[in-house]
PDB file of C-alpha atoms in Angstrom:
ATOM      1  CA  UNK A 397      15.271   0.837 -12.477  1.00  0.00           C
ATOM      2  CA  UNK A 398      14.312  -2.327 -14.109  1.00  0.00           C
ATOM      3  CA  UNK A 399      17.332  -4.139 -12.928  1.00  0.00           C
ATOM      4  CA  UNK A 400      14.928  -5.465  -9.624  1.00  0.00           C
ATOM      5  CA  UNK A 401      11.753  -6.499  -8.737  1.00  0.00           C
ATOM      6  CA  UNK A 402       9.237  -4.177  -7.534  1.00  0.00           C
ATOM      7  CA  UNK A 403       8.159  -5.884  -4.055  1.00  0.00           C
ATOM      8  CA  UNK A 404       4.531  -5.385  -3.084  1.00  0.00           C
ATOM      9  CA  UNK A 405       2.993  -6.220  -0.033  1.00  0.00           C
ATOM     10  CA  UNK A 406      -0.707  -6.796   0.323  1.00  0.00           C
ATOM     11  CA  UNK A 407      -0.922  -8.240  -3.101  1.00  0.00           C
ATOM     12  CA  UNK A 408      -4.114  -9.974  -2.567  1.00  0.00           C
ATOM     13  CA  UNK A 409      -6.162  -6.729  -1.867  1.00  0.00           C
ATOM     14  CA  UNK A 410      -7.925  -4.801  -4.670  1.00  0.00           C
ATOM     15  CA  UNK A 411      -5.043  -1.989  -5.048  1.00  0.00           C
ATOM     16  CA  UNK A 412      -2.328  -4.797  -4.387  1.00  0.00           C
ATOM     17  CA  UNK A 413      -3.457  -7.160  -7.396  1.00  0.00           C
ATOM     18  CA  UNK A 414      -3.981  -3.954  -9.699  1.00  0.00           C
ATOM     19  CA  UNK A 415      -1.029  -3.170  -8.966  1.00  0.00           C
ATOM     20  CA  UNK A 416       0.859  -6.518 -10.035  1.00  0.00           C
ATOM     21  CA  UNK A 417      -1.093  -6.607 -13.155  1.00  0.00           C
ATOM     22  CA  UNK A 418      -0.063  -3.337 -14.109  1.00  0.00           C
ATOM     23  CA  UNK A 419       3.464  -4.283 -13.229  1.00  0.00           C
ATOM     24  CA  UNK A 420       4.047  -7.187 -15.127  1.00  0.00           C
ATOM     25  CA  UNK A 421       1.934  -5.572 -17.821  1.00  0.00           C
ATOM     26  CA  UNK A 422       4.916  -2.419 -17.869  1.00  0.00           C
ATOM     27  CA  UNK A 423       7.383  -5.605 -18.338  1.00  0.00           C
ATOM     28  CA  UNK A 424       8.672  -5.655 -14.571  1.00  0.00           C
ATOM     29  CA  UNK A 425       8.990  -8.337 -12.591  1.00  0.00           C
ATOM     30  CA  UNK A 426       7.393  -8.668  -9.099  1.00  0.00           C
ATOM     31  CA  UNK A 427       7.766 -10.036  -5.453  1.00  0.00           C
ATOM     32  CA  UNK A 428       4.018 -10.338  -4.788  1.00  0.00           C
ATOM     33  CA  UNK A 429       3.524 -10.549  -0.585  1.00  0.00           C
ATOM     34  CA  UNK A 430       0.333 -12.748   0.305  1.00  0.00           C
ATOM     35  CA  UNK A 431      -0.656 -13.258   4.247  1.00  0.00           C
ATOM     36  CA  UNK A 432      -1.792 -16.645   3.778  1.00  0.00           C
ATOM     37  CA  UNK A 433      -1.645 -19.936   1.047  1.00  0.00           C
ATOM     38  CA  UNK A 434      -5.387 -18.900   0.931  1.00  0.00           C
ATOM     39  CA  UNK A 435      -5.409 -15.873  -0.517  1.00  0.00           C
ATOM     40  CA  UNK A 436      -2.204 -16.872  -2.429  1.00  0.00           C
ATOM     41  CA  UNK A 437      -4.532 -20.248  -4.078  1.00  0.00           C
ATOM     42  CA  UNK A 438      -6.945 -17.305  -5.285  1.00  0.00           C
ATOM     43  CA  UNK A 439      -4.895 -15.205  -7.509  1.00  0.00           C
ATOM     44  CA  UNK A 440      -2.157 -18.417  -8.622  1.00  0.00           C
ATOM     45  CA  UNK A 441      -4.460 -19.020 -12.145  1.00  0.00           C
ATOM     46  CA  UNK A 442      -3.830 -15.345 -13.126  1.00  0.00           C
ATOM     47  CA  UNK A 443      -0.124 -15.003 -12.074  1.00  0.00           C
ATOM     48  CA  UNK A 444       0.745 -18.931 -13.547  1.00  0.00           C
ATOM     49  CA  UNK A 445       1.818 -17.571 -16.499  1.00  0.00           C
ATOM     50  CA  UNK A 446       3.932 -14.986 -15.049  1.00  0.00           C
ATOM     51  CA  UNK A 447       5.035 -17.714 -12.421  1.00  0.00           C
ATOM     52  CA  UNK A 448       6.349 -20.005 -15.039  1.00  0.00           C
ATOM     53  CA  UNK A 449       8.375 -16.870 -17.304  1.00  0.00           C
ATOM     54  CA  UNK A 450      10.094 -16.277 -13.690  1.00  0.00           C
ATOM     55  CA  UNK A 451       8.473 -12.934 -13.420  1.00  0.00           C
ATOM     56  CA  UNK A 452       6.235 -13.026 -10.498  1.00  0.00           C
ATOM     57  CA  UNK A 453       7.509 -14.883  -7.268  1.00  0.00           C
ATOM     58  CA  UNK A 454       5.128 -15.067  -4.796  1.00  0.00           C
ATOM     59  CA  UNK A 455       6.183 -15.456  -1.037  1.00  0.00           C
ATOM     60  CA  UNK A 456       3.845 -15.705   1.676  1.00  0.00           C
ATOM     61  CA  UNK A 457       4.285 -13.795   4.766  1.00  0.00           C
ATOM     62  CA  UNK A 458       2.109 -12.913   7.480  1.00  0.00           C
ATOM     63  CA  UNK A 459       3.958  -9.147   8.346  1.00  0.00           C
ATOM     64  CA  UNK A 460       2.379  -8.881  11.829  1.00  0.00           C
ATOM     65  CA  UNK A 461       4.526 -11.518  13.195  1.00  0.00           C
ATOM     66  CA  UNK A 462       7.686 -10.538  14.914  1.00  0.00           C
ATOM     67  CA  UNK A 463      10.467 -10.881  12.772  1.00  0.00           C
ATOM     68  CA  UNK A 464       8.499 -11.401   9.365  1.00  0.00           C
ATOM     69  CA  UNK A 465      10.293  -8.533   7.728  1.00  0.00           C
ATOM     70  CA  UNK A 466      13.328  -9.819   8.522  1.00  0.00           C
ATOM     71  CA  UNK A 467      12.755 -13.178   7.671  1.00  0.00           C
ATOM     72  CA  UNK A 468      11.480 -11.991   4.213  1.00  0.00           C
ATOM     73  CA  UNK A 469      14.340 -10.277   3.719  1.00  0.00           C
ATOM     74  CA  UNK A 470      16.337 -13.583   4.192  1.00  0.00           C
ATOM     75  CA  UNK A 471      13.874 -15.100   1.747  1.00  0.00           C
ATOM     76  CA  UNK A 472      14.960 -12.959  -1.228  1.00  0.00           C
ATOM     77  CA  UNK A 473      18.482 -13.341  -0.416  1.00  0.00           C
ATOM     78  CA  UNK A 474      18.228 -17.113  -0.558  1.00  0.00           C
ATOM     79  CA  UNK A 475      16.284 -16.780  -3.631  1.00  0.00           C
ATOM     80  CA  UNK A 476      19.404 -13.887  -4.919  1.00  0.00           C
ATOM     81  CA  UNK A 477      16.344 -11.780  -5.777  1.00  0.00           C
ATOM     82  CA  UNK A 478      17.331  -8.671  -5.926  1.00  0.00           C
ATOM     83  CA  UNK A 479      14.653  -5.925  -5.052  1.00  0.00           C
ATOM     84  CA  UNK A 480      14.411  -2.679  -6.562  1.00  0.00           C
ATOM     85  CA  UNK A 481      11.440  -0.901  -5.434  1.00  0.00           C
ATOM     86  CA  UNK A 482       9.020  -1.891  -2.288  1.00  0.00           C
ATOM     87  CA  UNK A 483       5.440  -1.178  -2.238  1.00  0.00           C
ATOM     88  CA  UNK A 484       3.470  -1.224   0.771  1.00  0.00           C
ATOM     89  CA  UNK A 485       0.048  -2.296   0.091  1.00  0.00           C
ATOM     90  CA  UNK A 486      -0.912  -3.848   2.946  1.00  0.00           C
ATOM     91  CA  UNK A 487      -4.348  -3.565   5.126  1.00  0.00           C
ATOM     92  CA  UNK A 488      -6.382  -5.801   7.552  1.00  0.00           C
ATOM     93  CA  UNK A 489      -9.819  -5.119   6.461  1.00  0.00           C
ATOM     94  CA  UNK A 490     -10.787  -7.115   9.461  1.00  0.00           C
ATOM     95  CA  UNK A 491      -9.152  -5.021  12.372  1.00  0.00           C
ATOM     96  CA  UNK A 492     -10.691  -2.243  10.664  1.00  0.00           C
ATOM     97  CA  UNK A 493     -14.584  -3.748  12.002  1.00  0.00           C
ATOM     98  CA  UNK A 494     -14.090  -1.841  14.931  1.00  0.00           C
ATOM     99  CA  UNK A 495     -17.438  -1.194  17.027  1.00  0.00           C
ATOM    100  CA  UNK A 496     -17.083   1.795  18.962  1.00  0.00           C
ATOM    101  CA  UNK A 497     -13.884   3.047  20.378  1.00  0.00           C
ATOM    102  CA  UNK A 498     -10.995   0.824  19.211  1.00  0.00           C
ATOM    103  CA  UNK A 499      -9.054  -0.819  22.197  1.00  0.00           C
ATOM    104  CA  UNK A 500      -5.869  -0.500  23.059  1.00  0.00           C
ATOM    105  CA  UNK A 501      -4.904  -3.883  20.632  1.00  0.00           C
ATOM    106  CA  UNK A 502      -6.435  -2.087  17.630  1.00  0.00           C
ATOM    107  CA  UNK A 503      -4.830   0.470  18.159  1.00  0.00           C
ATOM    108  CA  UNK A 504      -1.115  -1.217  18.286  1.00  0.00           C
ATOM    109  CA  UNK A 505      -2.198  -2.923  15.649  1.00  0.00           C
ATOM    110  CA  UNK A 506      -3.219  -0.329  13.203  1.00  0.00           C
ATOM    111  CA  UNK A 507       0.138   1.643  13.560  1.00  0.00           C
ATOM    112  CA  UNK A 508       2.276  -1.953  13.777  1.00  0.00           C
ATOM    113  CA  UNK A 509       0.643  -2.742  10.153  1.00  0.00           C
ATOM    114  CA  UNK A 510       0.790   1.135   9.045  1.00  0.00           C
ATOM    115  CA  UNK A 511       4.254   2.008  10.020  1.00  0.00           C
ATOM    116  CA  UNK A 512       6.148  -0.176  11.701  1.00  0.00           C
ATOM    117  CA  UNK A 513       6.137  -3.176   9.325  1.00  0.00           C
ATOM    118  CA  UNK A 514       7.011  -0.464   6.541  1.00  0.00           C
ATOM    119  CA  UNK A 515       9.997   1.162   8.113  1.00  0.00           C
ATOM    120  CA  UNK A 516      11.687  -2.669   9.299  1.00  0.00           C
ATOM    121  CA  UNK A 517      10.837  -3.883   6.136  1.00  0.00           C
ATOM    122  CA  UNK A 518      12.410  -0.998   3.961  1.00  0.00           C
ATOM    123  CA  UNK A 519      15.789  -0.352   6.646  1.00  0.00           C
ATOM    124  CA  UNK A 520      15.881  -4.285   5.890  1.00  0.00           C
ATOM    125  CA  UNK A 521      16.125  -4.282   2.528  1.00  0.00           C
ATOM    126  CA  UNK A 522      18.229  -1.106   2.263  1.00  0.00           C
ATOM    127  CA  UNK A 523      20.549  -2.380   4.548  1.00  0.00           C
ATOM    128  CA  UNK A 524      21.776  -5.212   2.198  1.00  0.00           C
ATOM    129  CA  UNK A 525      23.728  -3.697  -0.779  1.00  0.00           C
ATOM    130  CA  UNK A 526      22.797  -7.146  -2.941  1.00  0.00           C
ATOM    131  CA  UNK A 527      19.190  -5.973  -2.681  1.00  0.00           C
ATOM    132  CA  UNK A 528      19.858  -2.901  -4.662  1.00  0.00           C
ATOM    133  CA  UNK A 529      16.687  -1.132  -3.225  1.00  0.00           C
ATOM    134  CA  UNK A 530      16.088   2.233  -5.229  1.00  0.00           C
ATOM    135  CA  UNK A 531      12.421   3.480  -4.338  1.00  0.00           C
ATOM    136  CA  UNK A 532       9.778   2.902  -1.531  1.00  0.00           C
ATOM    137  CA  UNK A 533       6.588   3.956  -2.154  1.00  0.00           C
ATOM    138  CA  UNK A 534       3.925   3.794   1.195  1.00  0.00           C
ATOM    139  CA  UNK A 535       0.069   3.734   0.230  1.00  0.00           C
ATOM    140  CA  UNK A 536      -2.163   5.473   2.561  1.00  0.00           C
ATOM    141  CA  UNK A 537      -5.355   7.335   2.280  1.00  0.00           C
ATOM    142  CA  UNK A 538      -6.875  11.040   2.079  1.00  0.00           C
ATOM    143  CA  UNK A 539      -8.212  10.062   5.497  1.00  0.00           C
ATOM    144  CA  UNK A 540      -4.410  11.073   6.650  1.00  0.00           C
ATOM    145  CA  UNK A 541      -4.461  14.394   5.510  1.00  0.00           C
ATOM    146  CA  UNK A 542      -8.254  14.942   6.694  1.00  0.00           C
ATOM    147  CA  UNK A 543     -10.786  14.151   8.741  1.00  0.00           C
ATOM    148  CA  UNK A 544     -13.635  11.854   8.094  1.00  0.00           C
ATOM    149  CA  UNK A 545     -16.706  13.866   6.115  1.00  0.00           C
ATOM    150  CA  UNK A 546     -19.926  13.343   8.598  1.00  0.00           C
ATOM    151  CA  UNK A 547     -21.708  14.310   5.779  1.00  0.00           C
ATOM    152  CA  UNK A 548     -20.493  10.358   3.902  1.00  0.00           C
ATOM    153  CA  UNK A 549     -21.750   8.219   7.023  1.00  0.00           C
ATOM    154  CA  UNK A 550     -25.692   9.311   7.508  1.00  0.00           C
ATOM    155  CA  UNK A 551     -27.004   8.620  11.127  1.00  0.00           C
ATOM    156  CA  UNK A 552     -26.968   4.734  11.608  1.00  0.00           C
ATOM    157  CA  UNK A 553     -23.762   4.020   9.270  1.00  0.00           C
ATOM    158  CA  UNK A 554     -20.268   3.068  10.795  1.00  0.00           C
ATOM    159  CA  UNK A 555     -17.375   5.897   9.576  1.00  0.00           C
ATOM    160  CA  UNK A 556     -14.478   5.041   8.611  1.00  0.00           C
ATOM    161  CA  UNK A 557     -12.807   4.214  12.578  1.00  0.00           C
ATOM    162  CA  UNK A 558     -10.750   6.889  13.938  1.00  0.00           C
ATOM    163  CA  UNK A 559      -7.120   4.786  14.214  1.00  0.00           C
ATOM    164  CA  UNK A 560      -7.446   4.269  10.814  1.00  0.00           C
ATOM    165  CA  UNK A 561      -7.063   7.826   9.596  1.00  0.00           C
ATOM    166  CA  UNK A 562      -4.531   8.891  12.609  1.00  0.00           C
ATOM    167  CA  UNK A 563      -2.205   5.572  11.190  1.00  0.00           C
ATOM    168  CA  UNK A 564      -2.441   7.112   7.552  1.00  0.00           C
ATOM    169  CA  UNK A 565      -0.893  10.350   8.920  1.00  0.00           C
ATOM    170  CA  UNK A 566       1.933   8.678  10.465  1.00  0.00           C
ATOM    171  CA  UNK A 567       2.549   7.299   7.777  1.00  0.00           C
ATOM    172  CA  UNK A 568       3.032  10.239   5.557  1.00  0.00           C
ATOM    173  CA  UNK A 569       5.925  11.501   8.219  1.00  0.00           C
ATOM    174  CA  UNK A 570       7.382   7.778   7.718  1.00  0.00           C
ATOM    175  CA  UNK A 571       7.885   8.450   4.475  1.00  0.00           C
ATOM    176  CA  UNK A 572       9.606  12.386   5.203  1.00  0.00           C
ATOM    177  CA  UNK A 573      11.489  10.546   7.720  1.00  0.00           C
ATOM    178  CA  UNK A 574      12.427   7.788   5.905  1.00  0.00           C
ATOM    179  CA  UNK A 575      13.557  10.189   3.062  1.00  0.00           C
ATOM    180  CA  UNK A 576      16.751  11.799   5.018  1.00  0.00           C
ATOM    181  CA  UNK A 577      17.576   8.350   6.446  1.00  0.00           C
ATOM    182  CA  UNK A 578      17.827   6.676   3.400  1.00  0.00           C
ATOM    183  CA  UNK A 579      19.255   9.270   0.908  1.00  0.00           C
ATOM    184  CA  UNK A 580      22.889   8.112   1.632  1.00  0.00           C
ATOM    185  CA  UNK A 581      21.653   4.718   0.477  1.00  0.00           C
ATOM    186  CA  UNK A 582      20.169   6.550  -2.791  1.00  0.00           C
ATOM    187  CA  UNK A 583      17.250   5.297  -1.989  1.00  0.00           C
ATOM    188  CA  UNK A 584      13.855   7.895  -2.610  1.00  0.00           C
ATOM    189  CA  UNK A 585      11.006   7.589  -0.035  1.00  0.00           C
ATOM    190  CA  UNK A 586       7.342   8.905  -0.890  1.00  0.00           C
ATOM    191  CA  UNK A 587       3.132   8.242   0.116  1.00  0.00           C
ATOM    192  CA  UNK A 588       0.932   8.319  -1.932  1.00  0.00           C
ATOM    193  CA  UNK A 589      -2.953   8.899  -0.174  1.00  0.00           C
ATOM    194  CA  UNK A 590      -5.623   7.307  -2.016  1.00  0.00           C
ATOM    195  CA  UNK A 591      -9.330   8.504  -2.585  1.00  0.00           C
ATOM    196  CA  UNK A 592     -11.825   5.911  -2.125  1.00  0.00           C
ATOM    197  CA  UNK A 593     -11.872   3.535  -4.990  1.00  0.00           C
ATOM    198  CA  UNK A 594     -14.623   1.871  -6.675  1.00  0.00           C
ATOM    199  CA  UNK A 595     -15.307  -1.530  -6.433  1.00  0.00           C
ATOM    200  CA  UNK A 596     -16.807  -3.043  -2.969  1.00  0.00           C
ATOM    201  CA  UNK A 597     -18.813   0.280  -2.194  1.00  0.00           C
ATOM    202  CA  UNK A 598     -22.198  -0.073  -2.141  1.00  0.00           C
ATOM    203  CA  UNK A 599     -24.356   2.144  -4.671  1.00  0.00           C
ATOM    204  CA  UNK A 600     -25.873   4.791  -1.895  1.00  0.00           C
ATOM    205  CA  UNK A 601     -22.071   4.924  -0.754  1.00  0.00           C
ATOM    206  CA  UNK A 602     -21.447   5.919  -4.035  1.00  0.00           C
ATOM    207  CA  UNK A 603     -24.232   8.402  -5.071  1.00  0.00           C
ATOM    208  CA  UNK A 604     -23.069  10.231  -1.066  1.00  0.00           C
ATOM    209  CA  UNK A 605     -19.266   9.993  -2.158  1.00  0.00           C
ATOM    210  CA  UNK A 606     -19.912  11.586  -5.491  1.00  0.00           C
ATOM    211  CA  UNK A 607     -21.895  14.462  -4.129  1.00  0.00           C
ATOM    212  CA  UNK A 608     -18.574  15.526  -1.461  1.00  0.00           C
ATOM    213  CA  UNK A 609     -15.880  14.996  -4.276  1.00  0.00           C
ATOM    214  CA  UNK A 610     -15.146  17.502  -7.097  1.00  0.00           C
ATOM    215  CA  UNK A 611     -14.399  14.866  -9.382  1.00  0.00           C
ATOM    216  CA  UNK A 612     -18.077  13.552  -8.547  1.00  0.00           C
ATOM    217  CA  UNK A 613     -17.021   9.984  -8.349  1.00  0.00           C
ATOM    218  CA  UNK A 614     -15.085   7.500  -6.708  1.00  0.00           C
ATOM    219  CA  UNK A 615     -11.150   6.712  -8.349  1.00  0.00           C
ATOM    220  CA  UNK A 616     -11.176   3.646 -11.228  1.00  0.00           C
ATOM    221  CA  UNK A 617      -8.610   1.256  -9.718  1.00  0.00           C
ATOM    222  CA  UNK A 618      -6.455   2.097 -12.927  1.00  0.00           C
ATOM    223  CA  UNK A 619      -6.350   5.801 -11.400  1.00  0.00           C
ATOM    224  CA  UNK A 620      -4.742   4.651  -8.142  1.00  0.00           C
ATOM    225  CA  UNK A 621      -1.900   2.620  -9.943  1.00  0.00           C
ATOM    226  CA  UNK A 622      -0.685   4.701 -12.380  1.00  0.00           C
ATOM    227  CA  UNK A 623       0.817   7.213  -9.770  1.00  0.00           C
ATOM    228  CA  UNK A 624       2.676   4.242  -7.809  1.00  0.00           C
ATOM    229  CA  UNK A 625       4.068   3.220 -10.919  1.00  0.00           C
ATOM    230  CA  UNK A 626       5.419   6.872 -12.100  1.00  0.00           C
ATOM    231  CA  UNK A 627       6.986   7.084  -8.297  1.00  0.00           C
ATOM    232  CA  UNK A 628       8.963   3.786  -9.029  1.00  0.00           C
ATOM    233  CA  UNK A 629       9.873   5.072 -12.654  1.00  0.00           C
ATOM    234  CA  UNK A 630      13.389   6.922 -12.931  1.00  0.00           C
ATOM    235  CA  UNK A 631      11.699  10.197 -13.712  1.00  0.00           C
ATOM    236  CA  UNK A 632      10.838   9.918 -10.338  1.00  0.00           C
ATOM    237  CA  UNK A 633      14.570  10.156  -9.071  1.00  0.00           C
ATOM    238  CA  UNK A 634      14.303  13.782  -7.813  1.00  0.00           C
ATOM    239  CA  UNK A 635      11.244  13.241  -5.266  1.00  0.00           C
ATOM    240  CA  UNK A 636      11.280  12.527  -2.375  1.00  0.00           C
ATOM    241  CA  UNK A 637       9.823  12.748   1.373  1.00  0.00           C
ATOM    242  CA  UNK A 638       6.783  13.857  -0.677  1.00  0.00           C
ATOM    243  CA  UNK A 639       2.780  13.018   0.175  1.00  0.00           C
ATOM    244  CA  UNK A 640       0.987  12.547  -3.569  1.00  0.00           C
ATOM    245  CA  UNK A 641      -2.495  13.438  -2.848  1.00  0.00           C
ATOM    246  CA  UNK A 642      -4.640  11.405  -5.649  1.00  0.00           C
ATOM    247  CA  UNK A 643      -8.603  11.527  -4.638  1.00  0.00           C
ATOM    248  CA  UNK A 644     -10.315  13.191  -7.239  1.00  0.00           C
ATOM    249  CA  UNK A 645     -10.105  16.509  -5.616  1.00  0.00           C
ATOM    250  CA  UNK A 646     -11.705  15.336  -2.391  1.00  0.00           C
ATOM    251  CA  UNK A 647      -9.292  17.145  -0.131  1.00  0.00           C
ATOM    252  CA  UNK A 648      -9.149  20.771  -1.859  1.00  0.00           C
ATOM    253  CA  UNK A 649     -12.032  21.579   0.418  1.00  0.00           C
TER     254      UNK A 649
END
């Protein structure tokens, strides 16, 4: 399995950038996926060195544009980089700010980022024998196998918006999906749902988060990433259509 990169979209984003580090850090090479030069300027300094060994190659790609995934796709063959494992990292914090009910736009939008950009982007890359995709691994959130705790938004505060968590569960049925349409191409399909992780909650958000989980704290970004990385490892070859539940015990009850 470390014949190919591991291609990870939304590699700007806290999970995303762990993720790379802990990548290149294992001694694989990566196709990092930025939306814009912006956010690809802010992380160059700490992937230079990885640039220059010819073991990062960033692309930048804006996947809510028709025909991104495809035109990535043609990117990597131009490039003959040959893709192992996708990871699909991606989020729009931003559509997220919803006040109220979210519109019919959100909406679209959510699911379009969620699971369609996922399932083009991984029947793309599958569909190309050069590629030599082996594993996709789709990151969503407990929020997909639950509902949203009342008890973590006190009266006043803004929950976590209610396309969000519906998208997350569609996803999980991508990846069961995905699974039977892809085993002829020996390629494995699994989510993983993710816990809320530390690092841009606020402290009350915390101490509230802590007193709902059994693990009585948020997930170390460390905690998130080591689970991708055993789904992309070949002791991972015999799952598959799976949903690996990793928040600290916050869904058990």
């Amino acid at each position: 399995m470390r014949a190919g990169a591991v291609l990870v979209t939304g590699a700007s984003g806290l999970l995303g950038s762990a993720l790379v580090d802990r990548l290149l850090a294992s001694g694989r090479s990566v196709v990092a996926v930025y939306r814009t030069q912006a956010s690809l300027a802010a992380a160059r300094a700490r992937l230079q060195p990885h640039i220059a060994e010819n073991r990062v190659f960033p692309v930048v790609a804006d996947l809510m544009k028709t025909g991104a995934e495809s035109r990535l796709v043609a990117d990597l063959r131009r490039r003959h980089l040959p893709v192992a494992a996708f990871v699909h990292c991606a989020r729009s914090r931003d559509k997220l700010k919803v006040q109220g009910v979210p519109t019919a736009q959100q909406w679209s939008e959510e699911y379009l980022l969620a699971v369609g950009v996922p399932h083009n982007l991984a029947l793309a890359l599958a569909a190309d024998p050069a590629i030599g995709l082996r594993r996709v691994v789709l990151i969503g959130s407990m929020y997909g196998v639950v509902a949203v705790s009342p008890h973590l938004y006190p009266k006043g505060a803004v929950p976590a918006p209610i396309h969000y968590g519906v998208a997350r569960a569609a996803l999980i049925h991508l990846a069961r999906e995905m699974a039977v349409r892809l085993a002829p191409n020996g390629v494995t399909v699994n989510a993983v749902s993710l816990g809320g992780i530390e690092g841009r909650a606020a402290t009350d958000f915390k101490r509230r988060y802590a007193r709902l989980c059994p693990a009585g704290r948020m997930l170390k970004v460390t905690e998130a990433v080591a689970p991708i990385e055993f789904l992309l490892s070949d002791d991972a070859e015999g799952i598959t259509g799976q949903n690996l539940i990793v928040d600290g015990g916050w869904s058990i009850w």
